PDB file of C-alpha atoms in Angstrom:
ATOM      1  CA  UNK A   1       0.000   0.000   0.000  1.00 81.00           C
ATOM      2  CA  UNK A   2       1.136   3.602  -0.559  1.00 89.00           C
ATOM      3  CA  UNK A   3       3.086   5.016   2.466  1.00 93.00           C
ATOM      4  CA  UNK A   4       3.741   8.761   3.520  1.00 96.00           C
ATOM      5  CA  UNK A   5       6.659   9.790   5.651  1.00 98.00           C
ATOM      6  CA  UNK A   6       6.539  12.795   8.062  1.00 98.00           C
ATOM      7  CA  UNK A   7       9.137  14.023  10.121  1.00 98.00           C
ATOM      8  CA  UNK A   8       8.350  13.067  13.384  1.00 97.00           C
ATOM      9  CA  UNK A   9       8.569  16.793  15.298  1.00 97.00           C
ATOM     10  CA  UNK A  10       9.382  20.212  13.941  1.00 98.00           C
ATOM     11  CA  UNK A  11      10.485  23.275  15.721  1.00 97.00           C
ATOM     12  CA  UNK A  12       9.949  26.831  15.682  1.00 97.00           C
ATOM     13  CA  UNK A  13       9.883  30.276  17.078  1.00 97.00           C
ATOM     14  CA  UNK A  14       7.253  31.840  17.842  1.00 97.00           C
ATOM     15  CA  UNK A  15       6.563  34.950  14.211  1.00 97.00           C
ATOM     16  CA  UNK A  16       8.801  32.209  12.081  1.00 97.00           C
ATOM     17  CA  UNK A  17       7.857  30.004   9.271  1.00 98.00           C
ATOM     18  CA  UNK A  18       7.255  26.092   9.997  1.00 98.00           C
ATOM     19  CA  UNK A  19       6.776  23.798   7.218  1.00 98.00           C
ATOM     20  CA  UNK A  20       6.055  19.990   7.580  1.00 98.00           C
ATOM     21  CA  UNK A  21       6.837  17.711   5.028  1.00 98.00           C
ATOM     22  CA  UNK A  22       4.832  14.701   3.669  1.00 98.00           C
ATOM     23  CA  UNK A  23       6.833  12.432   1.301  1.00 98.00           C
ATOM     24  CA  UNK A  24       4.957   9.755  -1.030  1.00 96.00           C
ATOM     25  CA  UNK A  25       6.433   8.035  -4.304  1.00 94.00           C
ATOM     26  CA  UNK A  26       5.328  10.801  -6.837  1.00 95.00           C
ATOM     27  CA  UNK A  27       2.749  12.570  -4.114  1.00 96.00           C
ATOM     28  CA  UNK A  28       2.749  15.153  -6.728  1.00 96.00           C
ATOM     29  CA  UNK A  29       0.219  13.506  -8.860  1.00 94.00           C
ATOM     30  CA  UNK A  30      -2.122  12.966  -5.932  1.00 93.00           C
ATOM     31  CA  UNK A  31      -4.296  15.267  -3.440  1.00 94.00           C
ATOM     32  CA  UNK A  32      -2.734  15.622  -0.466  1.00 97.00           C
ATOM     33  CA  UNK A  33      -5.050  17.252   2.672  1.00 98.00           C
ATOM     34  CA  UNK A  34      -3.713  17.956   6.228  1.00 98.00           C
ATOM     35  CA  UNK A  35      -4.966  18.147   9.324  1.00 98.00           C
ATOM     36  CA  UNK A  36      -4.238  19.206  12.469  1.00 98.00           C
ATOM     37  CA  UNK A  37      -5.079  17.932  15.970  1.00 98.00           C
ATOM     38  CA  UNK A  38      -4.363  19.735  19.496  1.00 97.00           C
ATOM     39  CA  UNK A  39      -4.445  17.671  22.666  1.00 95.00           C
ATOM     40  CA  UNK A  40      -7.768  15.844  23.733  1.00 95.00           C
ATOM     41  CA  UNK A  41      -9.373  17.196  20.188  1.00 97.00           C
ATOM     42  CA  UNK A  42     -10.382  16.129  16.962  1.00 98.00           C
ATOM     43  CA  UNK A  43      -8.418  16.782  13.702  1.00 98.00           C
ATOM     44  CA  UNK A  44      -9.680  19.726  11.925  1.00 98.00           C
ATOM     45  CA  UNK A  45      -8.942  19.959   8.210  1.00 97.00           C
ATOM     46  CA  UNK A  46      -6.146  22.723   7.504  1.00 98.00           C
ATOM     47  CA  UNK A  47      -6.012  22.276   3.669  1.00 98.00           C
ATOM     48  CA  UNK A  48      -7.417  19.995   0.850  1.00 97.00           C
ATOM     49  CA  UNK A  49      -6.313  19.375  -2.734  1.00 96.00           C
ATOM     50  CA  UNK A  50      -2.536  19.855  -2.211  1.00 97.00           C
ATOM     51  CA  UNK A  51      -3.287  24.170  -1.195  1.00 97.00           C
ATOM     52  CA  UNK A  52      -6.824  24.842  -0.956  1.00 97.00           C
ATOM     53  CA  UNK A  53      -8.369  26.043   3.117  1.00 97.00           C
ATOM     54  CA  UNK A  54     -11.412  25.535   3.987  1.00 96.00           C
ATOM     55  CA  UNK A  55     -13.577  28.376   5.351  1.00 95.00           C
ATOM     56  CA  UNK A  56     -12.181  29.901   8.732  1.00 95.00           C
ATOM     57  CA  UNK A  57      -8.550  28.391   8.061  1.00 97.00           C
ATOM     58  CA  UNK A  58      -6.072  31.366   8.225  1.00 97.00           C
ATOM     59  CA  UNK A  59      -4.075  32.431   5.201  1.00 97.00           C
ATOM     60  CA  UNK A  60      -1.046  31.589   7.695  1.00 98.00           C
ATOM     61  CA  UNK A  61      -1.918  28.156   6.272  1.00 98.00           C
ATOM     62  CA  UNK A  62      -0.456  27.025   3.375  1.00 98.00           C
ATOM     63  CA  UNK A  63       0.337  23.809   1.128  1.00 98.00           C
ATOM     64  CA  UNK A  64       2.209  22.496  -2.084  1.00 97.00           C
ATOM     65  CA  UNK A  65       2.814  19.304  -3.631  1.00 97.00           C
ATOM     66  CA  UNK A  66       5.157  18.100  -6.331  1.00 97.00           C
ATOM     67  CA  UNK A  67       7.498  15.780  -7.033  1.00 97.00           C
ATOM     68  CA  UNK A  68       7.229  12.910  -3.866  1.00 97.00           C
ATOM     69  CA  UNK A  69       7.096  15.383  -1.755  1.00 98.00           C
ATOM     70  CA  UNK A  70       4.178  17.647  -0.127  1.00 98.00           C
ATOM     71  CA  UNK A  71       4.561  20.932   2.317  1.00 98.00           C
ATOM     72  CA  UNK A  72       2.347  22.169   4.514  1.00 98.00           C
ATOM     73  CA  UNK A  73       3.756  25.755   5.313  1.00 98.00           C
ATOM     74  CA  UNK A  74       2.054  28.213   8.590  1.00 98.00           C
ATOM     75  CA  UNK A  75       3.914  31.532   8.074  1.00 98.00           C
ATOM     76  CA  UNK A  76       3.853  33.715  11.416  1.00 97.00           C
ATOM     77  CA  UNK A  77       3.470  31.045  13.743  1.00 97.00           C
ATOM     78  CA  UNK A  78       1.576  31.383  16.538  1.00 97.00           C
ATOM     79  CA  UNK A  79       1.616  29.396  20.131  1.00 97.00           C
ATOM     80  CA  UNK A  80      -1.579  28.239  19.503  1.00 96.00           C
ATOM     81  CA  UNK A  81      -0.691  26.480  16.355  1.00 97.00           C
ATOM     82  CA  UNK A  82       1.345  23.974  18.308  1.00 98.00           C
ATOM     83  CA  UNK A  83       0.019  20.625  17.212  1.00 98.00           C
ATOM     84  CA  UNK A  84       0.377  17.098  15.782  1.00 98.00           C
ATOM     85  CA  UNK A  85      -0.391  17.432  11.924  1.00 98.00           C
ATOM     86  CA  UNK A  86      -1.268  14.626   9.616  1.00 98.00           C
ATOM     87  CA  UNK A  87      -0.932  14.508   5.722  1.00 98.00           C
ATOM     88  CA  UNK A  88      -3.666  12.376   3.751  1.00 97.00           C
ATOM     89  CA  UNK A  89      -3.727  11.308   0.107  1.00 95.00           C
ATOM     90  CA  UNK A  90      -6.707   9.404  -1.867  1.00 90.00           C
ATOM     91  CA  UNK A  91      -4.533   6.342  -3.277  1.00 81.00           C
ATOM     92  CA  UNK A  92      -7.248   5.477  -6.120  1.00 75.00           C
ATOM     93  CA  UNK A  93      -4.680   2.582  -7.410  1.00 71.00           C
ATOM     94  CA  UNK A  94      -4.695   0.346  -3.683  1.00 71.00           C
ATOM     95  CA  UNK A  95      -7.432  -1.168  -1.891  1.00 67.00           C
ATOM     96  CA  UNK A  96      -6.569   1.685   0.979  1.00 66.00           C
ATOM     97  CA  UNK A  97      -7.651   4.540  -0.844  1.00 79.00           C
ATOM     98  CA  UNK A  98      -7.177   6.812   2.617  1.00 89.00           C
ATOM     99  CA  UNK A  99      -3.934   6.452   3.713  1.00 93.00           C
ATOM    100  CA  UNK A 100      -2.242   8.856   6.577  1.00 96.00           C
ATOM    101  CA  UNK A 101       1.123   9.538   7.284  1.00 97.00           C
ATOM    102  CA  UNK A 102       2.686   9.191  11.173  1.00 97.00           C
ATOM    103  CA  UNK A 103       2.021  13.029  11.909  1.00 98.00           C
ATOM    104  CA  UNK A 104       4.584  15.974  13.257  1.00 98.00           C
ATOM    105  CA  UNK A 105       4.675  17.275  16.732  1.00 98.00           C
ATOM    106  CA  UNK A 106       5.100  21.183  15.647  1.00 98.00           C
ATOM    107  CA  UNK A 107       6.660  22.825  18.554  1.00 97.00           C
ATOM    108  CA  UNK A 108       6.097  26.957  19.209  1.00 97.00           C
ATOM    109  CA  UNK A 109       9.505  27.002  20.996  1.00 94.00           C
TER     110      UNK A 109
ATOM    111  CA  UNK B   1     -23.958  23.201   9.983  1.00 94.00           C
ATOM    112  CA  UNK B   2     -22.926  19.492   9.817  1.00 96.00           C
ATOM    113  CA  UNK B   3     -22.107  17.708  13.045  1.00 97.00           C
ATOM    114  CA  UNK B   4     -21.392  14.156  13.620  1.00 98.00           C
ATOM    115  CA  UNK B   5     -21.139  12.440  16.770  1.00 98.00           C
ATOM    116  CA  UNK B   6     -20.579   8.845  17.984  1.00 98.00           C
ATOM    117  CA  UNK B   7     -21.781   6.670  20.307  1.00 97.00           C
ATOM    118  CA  UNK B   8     -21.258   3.553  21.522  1.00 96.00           C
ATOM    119  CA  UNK B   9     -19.808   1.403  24.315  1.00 97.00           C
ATOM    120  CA  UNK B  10     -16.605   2.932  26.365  1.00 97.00           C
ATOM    121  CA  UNK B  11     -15.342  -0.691  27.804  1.00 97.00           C
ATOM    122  CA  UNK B  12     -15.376  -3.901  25.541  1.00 98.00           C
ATOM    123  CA  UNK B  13     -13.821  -7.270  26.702  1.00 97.00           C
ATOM    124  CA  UNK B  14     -11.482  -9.482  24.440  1.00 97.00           C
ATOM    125  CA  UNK B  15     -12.906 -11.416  21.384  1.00 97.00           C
ATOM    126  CA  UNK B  16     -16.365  -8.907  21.964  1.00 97.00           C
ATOM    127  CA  UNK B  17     -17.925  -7.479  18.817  1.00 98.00           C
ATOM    128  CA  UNK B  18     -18.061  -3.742  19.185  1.00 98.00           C
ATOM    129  CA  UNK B  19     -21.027  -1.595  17.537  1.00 98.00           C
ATOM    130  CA  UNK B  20     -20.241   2.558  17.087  1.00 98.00           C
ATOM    131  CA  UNK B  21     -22.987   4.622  15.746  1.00 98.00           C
ATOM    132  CA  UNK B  22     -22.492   7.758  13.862  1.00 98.00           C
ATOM    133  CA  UNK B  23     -25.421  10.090  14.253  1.00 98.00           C
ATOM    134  CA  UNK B  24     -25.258  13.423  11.601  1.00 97.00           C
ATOM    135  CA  UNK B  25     -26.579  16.404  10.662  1.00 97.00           C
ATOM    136  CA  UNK B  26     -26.642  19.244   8.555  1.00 96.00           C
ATOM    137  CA  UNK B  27     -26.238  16.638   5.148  1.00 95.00           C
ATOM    138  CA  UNK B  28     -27.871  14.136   3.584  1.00 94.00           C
ATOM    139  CA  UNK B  29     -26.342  10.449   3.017  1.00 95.00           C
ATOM    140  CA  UNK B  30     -28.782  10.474  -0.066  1.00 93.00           C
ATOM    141  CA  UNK B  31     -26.855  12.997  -1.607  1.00 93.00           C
ATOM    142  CA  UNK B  32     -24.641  11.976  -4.561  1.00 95.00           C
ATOM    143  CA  UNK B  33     -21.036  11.698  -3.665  1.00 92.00           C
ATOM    144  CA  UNK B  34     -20.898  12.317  -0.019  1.00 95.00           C
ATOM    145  CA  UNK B  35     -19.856   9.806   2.498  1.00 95.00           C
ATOM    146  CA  UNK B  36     -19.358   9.279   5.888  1.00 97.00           C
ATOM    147  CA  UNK B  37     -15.972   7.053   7.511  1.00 96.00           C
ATOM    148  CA  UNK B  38     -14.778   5.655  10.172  1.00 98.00           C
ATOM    149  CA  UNK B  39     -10.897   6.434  11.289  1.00 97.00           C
ATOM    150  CA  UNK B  40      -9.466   5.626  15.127  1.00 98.00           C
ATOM    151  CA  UNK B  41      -6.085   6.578  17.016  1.00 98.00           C
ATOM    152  CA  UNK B  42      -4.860   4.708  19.412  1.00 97.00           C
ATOM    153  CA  UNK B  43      -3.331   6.649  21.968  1.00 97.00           C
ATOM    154  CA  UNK B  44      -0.352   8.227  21.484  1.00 95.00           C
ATOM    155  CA  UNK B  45      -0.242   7.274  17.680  1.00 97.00           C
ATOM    156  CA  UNK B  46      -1.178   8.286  14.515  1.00 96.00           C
ATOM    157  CA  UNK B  47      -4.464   8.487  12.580  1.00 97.00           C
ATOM    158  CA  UNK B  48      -5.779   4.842  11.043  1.00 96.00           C
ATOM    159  CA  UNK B  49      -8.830   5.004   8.450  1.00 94.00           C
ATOM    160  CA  UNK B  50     -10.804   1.926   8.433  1.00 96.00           C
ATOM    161  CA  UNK B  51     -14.147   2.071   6.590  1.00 95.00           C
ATOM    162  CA  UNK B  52     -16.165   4.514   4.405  1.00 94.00           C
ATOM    163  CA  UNK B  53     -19.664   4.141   3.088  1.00 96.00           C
ATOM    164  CA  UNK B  54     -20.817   5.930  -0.065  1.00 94.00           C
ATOM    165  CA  UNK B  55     -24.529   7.823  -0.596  1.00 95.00           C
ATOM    166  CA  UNK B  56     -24.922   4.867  -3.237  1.00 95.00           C
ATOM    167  CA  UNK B  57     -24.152   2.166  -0.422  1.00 95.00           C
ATOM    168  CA  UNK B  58     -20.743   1.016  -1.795  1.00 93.00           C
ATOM    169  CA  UNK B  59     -18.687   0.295   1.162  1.00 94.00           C
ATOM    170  CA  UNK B  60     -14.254   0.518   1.384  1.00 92.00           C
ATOM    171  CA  UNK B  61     -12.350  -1.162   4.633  1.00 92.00           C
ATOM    172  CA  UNK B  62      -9.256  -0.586   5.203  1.00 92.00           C
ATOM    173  CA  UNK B  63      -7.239  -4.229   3.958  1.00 89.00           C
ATOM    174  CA  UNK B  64      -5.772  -5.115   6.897  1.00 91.00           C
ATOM    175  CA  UNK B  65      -9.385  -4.950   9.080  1.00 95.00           C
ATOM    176  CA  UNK B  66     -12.081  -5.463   6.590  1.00 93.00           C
ATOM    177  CA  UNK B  67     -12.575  -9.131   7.775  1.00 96.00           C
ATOM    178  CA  UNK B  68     -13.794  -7.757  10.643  1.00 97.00           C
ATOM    179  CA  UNK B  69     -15.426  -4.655   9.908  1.00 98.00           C
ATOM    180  CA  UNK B  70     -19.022  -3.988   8.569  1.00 98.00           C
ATOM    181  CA  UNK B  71     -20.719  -0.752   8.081  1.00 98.00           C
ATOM    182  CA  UNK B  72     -24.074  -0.356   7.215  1.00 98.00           C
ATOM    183  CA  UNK B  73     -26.226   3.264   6.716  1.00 97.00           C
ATOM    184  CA  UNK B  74     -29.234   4.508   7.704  1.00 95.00           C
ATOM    185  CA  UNK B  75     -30.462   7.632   5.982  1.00 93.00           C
ATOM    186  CA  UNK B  76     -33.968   7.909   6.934  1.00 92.00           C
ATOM    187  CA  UNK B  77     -32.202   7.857  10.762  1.00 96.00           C
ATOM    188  CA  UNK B  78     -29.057   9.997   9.714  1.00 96.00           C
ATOM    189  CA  UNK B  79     -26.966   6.835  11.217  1.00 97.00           C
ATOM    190  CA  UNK B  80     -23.629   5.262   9.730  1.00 98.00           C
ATOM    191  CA  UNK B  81     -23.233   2.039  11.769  1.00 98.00           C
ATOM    192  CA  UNK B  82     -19.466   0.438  12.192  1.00 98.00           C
ATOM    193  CA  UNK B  83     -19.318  -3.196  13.666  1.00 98.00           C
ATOM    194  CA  UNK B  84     -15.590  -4.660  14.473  1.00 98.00           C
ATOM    195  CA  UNK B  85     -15.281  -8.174  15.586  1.00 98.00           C
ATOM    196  CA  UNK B  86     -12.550  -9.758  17.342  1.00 97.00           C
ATOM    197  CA  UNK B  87     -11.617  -6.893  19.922  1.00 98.00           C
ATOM    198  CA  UNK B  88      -8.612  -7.179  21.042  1.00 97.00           C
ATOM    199  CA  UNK B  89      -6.825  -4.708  23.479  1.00 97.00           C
ATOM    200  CA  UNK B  90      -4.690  -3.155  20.560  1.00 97.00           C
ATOM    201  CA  UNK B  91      -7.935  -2.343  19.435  1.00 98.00           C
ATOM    202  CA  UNK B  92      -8.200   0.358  22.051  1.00 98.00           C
ATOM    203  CA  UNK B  93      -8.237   3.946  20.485  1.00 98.00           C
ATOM    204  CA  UNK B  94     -10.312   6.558  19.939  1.00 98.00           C
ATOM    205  CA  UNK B  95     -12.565   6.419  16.826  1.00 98.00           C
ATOM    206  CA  UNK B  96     -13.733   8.861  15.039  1.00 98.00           C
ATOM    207  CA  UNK B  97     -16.537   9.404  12.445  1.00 98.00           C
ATOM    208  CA  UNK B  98     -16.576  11.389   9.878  1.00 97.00           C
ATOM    209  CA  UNK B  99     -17.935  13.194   7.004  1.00 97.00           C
ATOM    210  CA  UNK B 100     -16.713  12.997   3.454  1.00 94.00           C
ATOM    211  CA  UNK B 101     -17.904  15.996   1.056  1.00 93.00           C
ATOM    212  CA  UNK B 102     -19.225  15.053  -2.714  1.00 90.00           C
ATOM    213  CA  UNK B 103     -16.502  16.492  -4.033  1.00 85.00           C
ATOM    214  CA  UNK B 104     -13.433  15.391  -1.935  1.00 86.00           C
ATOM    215  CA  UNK B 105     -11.158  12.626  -1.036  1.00 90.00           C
ATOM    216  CA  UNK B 106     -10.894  13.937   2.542  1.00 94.00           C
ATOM    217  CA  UNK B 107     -12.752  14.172   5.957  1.00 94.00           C
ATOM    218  CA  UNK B 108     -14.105  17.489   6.112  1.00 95.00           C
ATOM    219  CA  UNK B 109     -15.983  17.395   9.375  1.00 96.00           C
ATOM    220  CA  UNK B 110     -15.442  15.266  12.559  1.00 97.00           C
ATOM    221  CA  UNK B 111     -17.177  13.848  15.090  1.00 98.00           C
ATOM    222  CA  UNK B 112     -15.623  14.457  18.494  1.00 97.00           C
ATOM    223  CA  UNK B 113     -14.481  10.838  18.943  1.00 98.00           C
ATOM    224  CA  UNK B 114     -15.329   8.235  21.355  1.00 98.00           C
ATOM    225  CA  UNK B 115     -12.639   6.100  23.754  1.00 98.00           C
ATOM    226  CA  UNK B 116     -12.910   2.483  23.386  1.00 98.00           C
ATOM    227  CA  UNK B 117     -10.758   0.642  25.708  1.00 98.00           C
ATOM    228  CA  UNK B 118     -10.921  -3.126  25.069  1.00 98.00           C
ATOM    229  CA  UNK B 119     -10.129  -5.225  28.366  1.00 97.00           C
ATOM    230  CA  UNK B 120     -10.902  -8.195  30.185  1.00 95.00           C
TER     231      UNK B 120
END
């Protein structure tokens, strides 16, 4: 089955720019989505279709894909955007069509 | 405003059958395209996605469960049903239901999760 790779944890100061990698064998020619989850919550949906947000998602919240690899990028990061994130891709050519990868603790140092 | 939420037992013992519910609003399971998973995390770990059921009743399980996983859909009742068989205390996680739009390959909305710890 298709398998994404995240970093494990990311770190950054608080006004920087964090981005979290999702690699794939040639990711690029899928949808990737991300979510993020905060302690004791549900994953909310940060961006669909590789760089799309959905309503009430900051513009801090970005995404690209291309190649086997996929970004999510927050610009100006905040405290409260410390949280595990979580790439997804639709793999139409397995019998696991919704596959995650591991997730990134992002740290607000 | 769509909302999901599950229900179900909190405590299962080994070799159990365990039955969630998904109860929705704010969309219709009649509508064409949209459908409504299932996806757990044990704790501490990452996401898992284990079933989704389509407005036109085809079903998808994840490989590596769908021996023992059924769902089934009500839409006159707003209800997605997930049965697992077989608990077994790896099993324990929260799951999660959830909704998937009519245009996307992604959960959209959430449900807020329920615990199921399976022990003896």
């Amino acid at each position: 089955s298709y398998v994404l790779t995240q970093p494990p944890s990311v770190s950054v100061a608080p006004g920087q720019t964090a981005r979290i990698t999702c690699g794939g064998n040639n990711i690029g020619s899928k949808s990737v989505h991300w979510y993020q989850q905060k302690p004791g919550q549900a994953p909310v949906l940060v961006i669909y279709d590789d760089s799309d947000r959905p309503s009430g998602i900051p513009e801090r919240f970005s995404g690209s894909n291309s190649g086997n690899t996929a970004t999510l990028t927050i610009s100006r990061v905040k405290a409260g955007d410390e949280a595990d994130y979580y790439c997804q891709v639709w793999d139409s050519n397995s019998d696991h069509p919704w596959v995650f990868g591991g997730g990134t603790k992002l740290t607000v140092l | 405003q769509i909302t999901l939420k599950e229900s179900g037992p909190t405590l299962v013992k080994p070799t159990q059958t365990l039955t969630l519910t998904c109860t929705f609003s704010g969309f219709s399971l009649s509508t064409i395209g949209v459908g409504v998973g299932w996806i757990r995390q044990p704790p501490g770990k990452a996401l898992e996605w284990l079933a989704l059921i389509y407005w036109n009743d085809d079903k998808r399980y994840s490989p590596s469960l769908k021996s023992r996983l059924t769902i089934t859909k009500d839409t006159s009742k707003n209800q997605v049903v997930l049965t697992m068989t077989n608990m077994d205390p790896v099993d324990t996680a929260t799951y999660y239901c959830t909704h998937r739009p009519s245009s996307g390959w992604y959960a959209h909305y959430w449900g807020q999760g329920t615990l199921v710890t399976v022990s003896s």
